[in-house]
Amino acid sequence: MLVAEGLTKTYRLPGGGSLAAADQVSFTVPRGGSLGIVGESGSGKSTVARMLVGLERPDAGTVTVSGRDRATRPSALGRHRRAARLARAREIQMVFQDPYVSLDPRLTARQCLRTALRLHGHDTKGTRIHSLLDRVGLGTREADARPHQLSGGQRQRLAIARALAVDPRILVLDEAVAALDVSIQAQILQLLTEIRDDTGVALVFVSHDLAVVQHITDETVVMRKGAVVEQGPTARVLGAPSDPYTRLLLASVPHKGWDPADAIRARAAVDAAVAVA
Ligand code: ADP
Ligand code: MG
């Protein structure tokens, strides 16, 4: 349903020169599927996420949803530009790491959802707002709270409810559980799995955390310095990786009996492989 084809983005650096933040990134996500994008900080994950939702225009490549190209300039859509832009926003919604930045501090949870529903011309009746709050496990007390009166986990639940308000086909989550402690993380991951099962929404899960991606995705894309080094079923990519960089990421995750020297050796193997290539 979602097809990213050859997504490429190069940034000009202030001191001259340029940086390939994404280079020919391609993948597909079926209806109701779940894709992980992993890689170290700076590998280009957020750049790809932003191109998916249209916050960033690719230098090359396309994003299509159900066969329709999302890159058509709104100006080409004439007087229905606003409606077309909103329709496109409804297809893919994004949830960010820090809901403080993306939530309006003045609005209560209820008002936040009403605003999102109204923007997209949906029914703003209390029942609809309540079923959204209910779906993400927020009660009537939280409904009248402003963001600063909610816990980190509750704020992220609200951000997810707002994204779901427009019945998106795809939810892109960029490090959406990274700032939460592990028990809250587990609750949010469980919630996302339930929502996916119930609504058929597809998930694109951007994360530096391999354990999280292993838990929640069917397919995984591994990025390094803007390029895809490996992709395929999560069980294969993270269970039996073929690329030294994926092995490095796995060797860097602390676990029982873990030796940091393993990660350092894996890093040397990557550097050697890159030097040869
Ligand atoms: P990730 O999400 O994997 O940490 P990003 O996609 O945020 O990586 O960044 C990839 C690379 O592109 C980094 O080197 C980052 O510094 C650079 N970058 C990201 N956004 C911009 C921008 N707007 N201008 C210049 N460089 C950027
Ligand atoms: Mg990022």
Coordinates of C-alpha atoms and ligand atoms in Angstrom, one line a residue:
M1 CA 0.0 0.0 0.0
L2 CA 2.8 2.4 0.9
V3 CA 5.7 2.4 -1.6
A4 CA 8.9 4.4 -1.1
E5 CA 11.0 4.3 -4.2
G6 CA 14.6 5.7 -4.4
L7 CA 14.1 8.4 -1.7
T8 CA 17.1 10.7 -1.8
K9 CA 17.8 13.9 0.1
T10 CA 21.1 15.8 0.2
Y11 CA 21.7 18.7 2.5
R12 CA 24.0 21.5 1.7
L13 CA 26.4 22.1 4.7
P14 CA 26.9 25.7 5.9
G15 CA 30.7 25.4 5.4
G16 CA 30.3 24.2 1.8
G17 CA 30.0 20.6 0.7
S18 CA 27.0 18.4 1.1
L19 CA 25.6 15.5 3.1
A20 CA 23.6 12.6 1.7
A21 CA 21.1 12.2 4.5
A22 CA 19.1 9.6 2.4
D23 CA 20.4 7.9 -0.7
Q24 CA 18.1 5.7 -2.8
V25 CA 15.9 4.4 0.1
S26 CA 13.2 2.0 -1.1
F27 CA 10.7 -0.2 0.7
T28 CA 7.1 -1.2 0.7
V29 CA 4.5 -1.6 3.5
P30 CA 1.4 -3.7 2.9
R31 CA -2.0 -2.7 4.3
G32 CA -1.9 -3.2 8.1
G33 CA 1.8 -4.0 7.9
S34 CA 4.6 -2.9 10.2
L35 CA 8.0 -1.7 9.1
G36 CA 11.0 -0.7 11.2
I37 CA 13.7 1.7 10.2
V38 CA 16.8 1.3 12.4
G39 CA 20.3 2.7 12.4
E40 CA 22.5 4.8 14.6
S41 CA 21.8 8.5 15.3
G42 CA 22.4 10.5 12.2
S43 CA 21.9 7.6 9.8
G44 CA 19.0 9.3 8.1
K45 CA 15.9 7.7 9.7
S46 CA 14.1 10.9 10.5
T47 CA 14.9 12.4 7.1
V48 CA 13.1 9.4 5.5
A49 CA 10.2 9.7 7.9
R50 CA 9.8 13.4 7.1
M51 CA 9.8 12.6 3.4
L52 CA 7.1 10.0 3.9
V53 CA 4.7 12.4 5.5
G54 CA 5.6 15.3 3.3
L55 CA 7.5 17.5 5.8
E56 CA 10.5 17.3 3.5
R57 CA 10.6 17.2 -0.2
P58 CA 12.8 14.5 -1.7
D59 CA 15.5 15.5 -4.2
A60 CA 14.6 12.3 -6.0
G61 CA 12.3 9.4 -5.5
T62 CA 8.6 9.0 -4.8
V63 CA 6.2 8.1 -2.1
T64 CA 2.9 6.4 -3.3
V65 CA 0.0 5.4 -1.2
S66 CA -2.5 2.9 -2.8
G67 CA -0.9 3.7 -6.1
R68 CA -1.2 7.5 -5.9
D69 CA 1.9 9.7 -5.9
R70 CA 2.0 12.0 -2.9
A71 CA 4.4 14.4 -4.3
T72 CA 2.0 16.2 -6.7
R73 CA 2.4 19.8 -5.9
P74 CA -0.7 21.2 -4.1
S75 CA -0.6 24.2 -6.6
A76 CA -1.2 21.7 -9.4
L77 CA -4.5 20.8 -7.7
G78 CA -6.1 24.2 -8.4
R79 CA -8.9 25.5 -6.2
H80 CA -9.3 22.2 -4.3
R81 CA -5.8 22.6 -3.0
R82 CA -6.7 22.8 0.7
A83 CA -9.1 19.8 0.5
A84 CA -6.4 17.8 -1.4
R85 CA -3.8 18.8 1.1
L86 CA -6.0 17.7 4.0
A87 CA -6.9 14.4 2.2
R88 CA -3.2 13.7 1.8
A89 CA -2.6 14.5 5.5
R90 CA -5.3 12.0 6.4
E91 CA -3.4 9.2 4.6
I92 CA -0.3 9.3 6.7
Q93 CA -0.1 10.7 10.2
M94 CA 3.1 11.1 12.3
V95 CA 3.9 10.8 15.9
F96 CA 7.1 12.4 17.2
Q97 CA 9.4 11.6 20.1
D98 CA 8.4 14.6 22.2
P99 CA 4.7 15.3 22.3
Y100 CA 5.6 18.5 24.2
V101 CA 6.7 20.0 20.9
S102 CA 3.8 18.7 18.9
L103 CA 0.9 19.3 21.3
D104 CA -0.6 22.8 21.9
P105 CA 0.0 23.5 25.6
R106 CA -3.2 25.6 25.9
L107 CA -5.5 22.8 24.8
T108 CA -6.9 20.1 27.0
A109 CA -6.9 16.6 25.6
R110 CA -10.5 16.9 24.6
Q111 CA -10.0 20.3 22.9
C112 CA -6.9 18.9 21.1
L113 CA -8.9 16.0 19.6
R114 CA -11.9 18.3 18.8
T115 CA -9.5 20.7 16.9
A116 CA -8.0 17.8 14.9
L117 CA -11.4 16.4 14.0
R118 CA -12.8 19.8 13.0
L119 CA -9.8 20.6 10.8
H120 CA -10.5 17.5 8.8
G121 CA -14.3 18.1 8.7
H122 CA -15.1 15.2 11.0
D123 CA -18.0 15.0 13.4
T124 CA -16.8 16.5 16.7
K125 CA -19.5 15.0 18.8
G126 CA -18.4 14.0 22.4
T127 CA -18.9 10.3 21.6
R128 CA -16.3 10.3 18.9
I129 CA -13.8 12.1 21.1
H130 CA -14.6 9.7 23.9
S131 CA -14.0 6.6 21.8
L132 CA -10.6 8.1 20.7
L133 CA -9.6 8.7 24.3
D134 CA -10.9 5.3 25.2
R135 CA -8.9 3.6 22.4
V136 CA -5.7 5.0 23.8
G137 CA -6.6 4.3 27.4
L138 CA -7.2 7.9 28.6
G139 CA -10.1 8.5 31.0
T140 CA -12.4 11.4 31.7
R141 CA -9.9 12.9 34.2
E142 CA -7.2 13.1 31.5
A143 CA -9.7 14.5 29.0
D144 CA -9.8 17.8 30.7
A145 CA -6.0 18.0 31.4
R146 CA -3.5 20.1 29.5
P147 CA -0.3 18.5 28.3
H148 CA 1.8 19.7 31.3
Q149 CA -0.8 18.0 33.6
L150 CA -0.3 14.6 31.9
S151 CA 2.6 12.1 32.4
G152 CA 5.0 11.4 29.5
G153 CA 3.1 8.2 28.6
Q154 CA -0.3 9.9 28.8
R155 CA 1.0 12.7 26.5
Q156 CA 2.2 10.1 24.0
R157 CA -1.2 8.4 24.2
L158 CA -2.9 11.7 23.4
A159 CA -0.5 12.3 20.4
I160 CA -1.5 8.8 19.1
A161 CA -5.2 9.6 19.6
R162 CA -4.8 12.8 17.7
A163 CA -3.1 11.0 14.9
L164 CA -5.8 8.4 14.8
A165 CA -8.6 11.0 14.8
V166 CA -8.5 11.2 11.0
D167 CA -8.5 7.4 10.4
P168 CA -5.0 7.3 8.7
R169 CA -3.9 4.4 6.7
I170 CA -0.4 4.8 7.9
L171 CA 1.1 5.9 11.2
V172 CA 4.8 7.0 11.1
L173 CA 6.3 7.0 14.6
D174 CA 9.7 8.6 14.9
E175 CA 11.3 7.5 18.2
A176 CA 7.9 7.6 19.7
V177 CA 8.7 5.6 22.8
A178 CA 12.4 6.6 23.1
A179 CA 11.7 9.1 25.9
L180 CA 9.5 6.8 28.0
D181 CA 10.7 4.5 30.7
V182 CA 10.6 0.8 29.9
S183 CA 7.4 -0.2 31.6
I184 CA 5.5 2.7 29.9
Q185 CA 7.2 1.9 26.7
A186 CA 5.8 -1.7 26.9
Q187 CA 2.3 -0.3 27.4
I188 CA 2.5 2.0 24.4
L189 CA 3.9 -0.8 22.2
Q190 CA 1.0 -3.1 23.3
L191 CA -1.4 -0.3 22.6
L192 CA 0.0 0.2 19.1
T193 CA -0.2 -3.5 18.4
E194 CA -3.9 -3.5 19.4
I195 CA -4.7 -0.5 17.3
R196 CA -3.0 -2.1 14.3
D197 CA -5.0 -5.3 14.8
D198 CA -8.3 -3.4 15.3
T199 CA -8.0 -0.8 12.6
G200 CA -5.6 -2.2 10.0
V201 CA -3.5 0.9 10.2
A202 CA 0.0 0.3 8.9
L203 CA 3.0 1.3 11.1
V204 CA 6.3 2.7 10.1
F205 CA 8.4 2.5 13.3
V206 CA 11.6 4.6 13.3
S207 CA 13.8 3.7 16.2
H208 CA 17.4 3.3 17.3
D209 CA 16.2 0.6 19.7
L210 CA 16.5 -2.8 18.1
A211 CA 14.5 -4.5 20.9
V212 CA 11.5 -2.3 20.2
V213 CA 11.7 -2.9 16.5
Q214 CA 12.1 -6.6 17.0
H215 CA 8.9 -6.6 19.0
I216 CA 6.6 -4.6 16.9
T217 CA 7.6 -4.9 13.2
D218 CA 7.3 -7.6 10.4
E219 CA 10.0 -6.0 8.2
T220 CA 13.1 -4.0 8.9
V221 CA 15.2 -1.5 7.0
V222 CA 18.7 -0.9 8.3
M223 CA 20.2 2.5 7.5
R224 CA 23.8 3.6 7.7
K225 CA 24.9 7.1 6.6
G226 CA 21.8 7.6 4.5
A227 CA 22.0 4.3 2.7
V228 CA 20.1 1.1 3.2
V229 CA 22.6 -1.6 4.1
E230 CA 20.1 -4.4 4.7
Q231 CA 16.4 -5.0 4.6
G232 CA 13.9 -7.9 4.9
P233 CA 11.8 -9.8 7.4
T234 CA 12.6 -8.6 10.9
A235 CA 13.2 -12.1 12.2
R236 CA 15.9 -12.6 9.5
V237 CA 17.5 -9.2 9.5
L238 CA 17.8 -8.9 13.3
G239 CA 17.9 -12.7 14.0
A240 CA 20.5 -13.6 11.4
P241 CA 21.9 -10.4 9.9
S242 CA 24.1 -10.6 6.8
D243 CA 25.6 -7.2 7.0
P244 CA 28.5 -6.3 9.4
Y245 CA 26.8 -3.0 10.3
T246 CA 23.6 -4.8 11.4
R247 CA 25.8 -7.2 13.5
L248 CA 27.4 -4.1 15.0
L249 CA 24.0 -2.6 16.0
L250 CA 23.1 -6.0 17.6
A251 CA 26.4 -6.4 19.4
S252 CA 26.1 -2.9 20.8
V253 CA 22.9 -3.7 22.7
P254 CA 23.7 -4.6 26.4
H255 CA 22.3 -8.0 27.4
K256 CA 23.1 -10.8 29.9
G257 CA 26.7 -11.8 29.6
W258 CA 27.4 -8.8 27.3
D259 CA 31.0 -7.7 26.7
P260 CA 31.5 -4.1 25.4
A261 CA 34.6 -5.5 23.7
D262 CA 32.2 -7.4 21.3
A263 CA 30.8 -4.1 20.2
I264 CA 34.2 -2.5 19.7
R265 CA 35.3 -5.6 17.6
A266 CA 32.1 -5.3 15.6
R267 CA 32.8 -1.6 14.9
A268 CA 36.3 -2.5 13.7
A269 CA 34.8 -5.1 11.3
V270 CA 32.5 -2.5 9.8
D271 CA 35.3 0.0 9.4
A272 CA 37.4 -2.7 7.7
A273 CA 34.5 -3.7 5.4
V274 CA 33.9 -0.1 4.4
A275 CA 37.6 0.4 3.7
V276 CA 37.6 -2.6 1.3
A277 CA 34.4 -1.4 -0.4
Ligands
ADP1 P1 18.5 10.1 12.4 O1 17.1 10.3 12.5 O2 18.8 8.7 11.9 O3 19.3 10.4 13.7 P2 18.5 12.3 10.6 O4 17.7 12.0 9.4 O5 17.9 13.2 11.6 O6 19.1 11.0 11.3 O7 19.8 13.0 10.0 C1 20.6 12.5 9.0 C2 21.8 13.4 8.7 O8 21.3 14.5 8.1 C3 22.5 13.9 10.0 O9 23.9 13.9 9.7 C4 21.9 15.2 10.2 O10 22.9 16.1 10.9 C5 21.6 15.7 8.8 N1 20.5 16.6 8.7 C6 19.2 16.3 9.1 N2 18.4 17.4 8.9 C7 19.2 18.3 8.3 C8 18.9 19.7 7.9 N3 17.7 20.2 7.9 N4 19.9 20.4 7.4 C9 21.2 19.9 7.3 N5 21.5 18.6 7.7 C10 20.5 17.9 8.2
MG2 MG 15.9 10.9 14.2

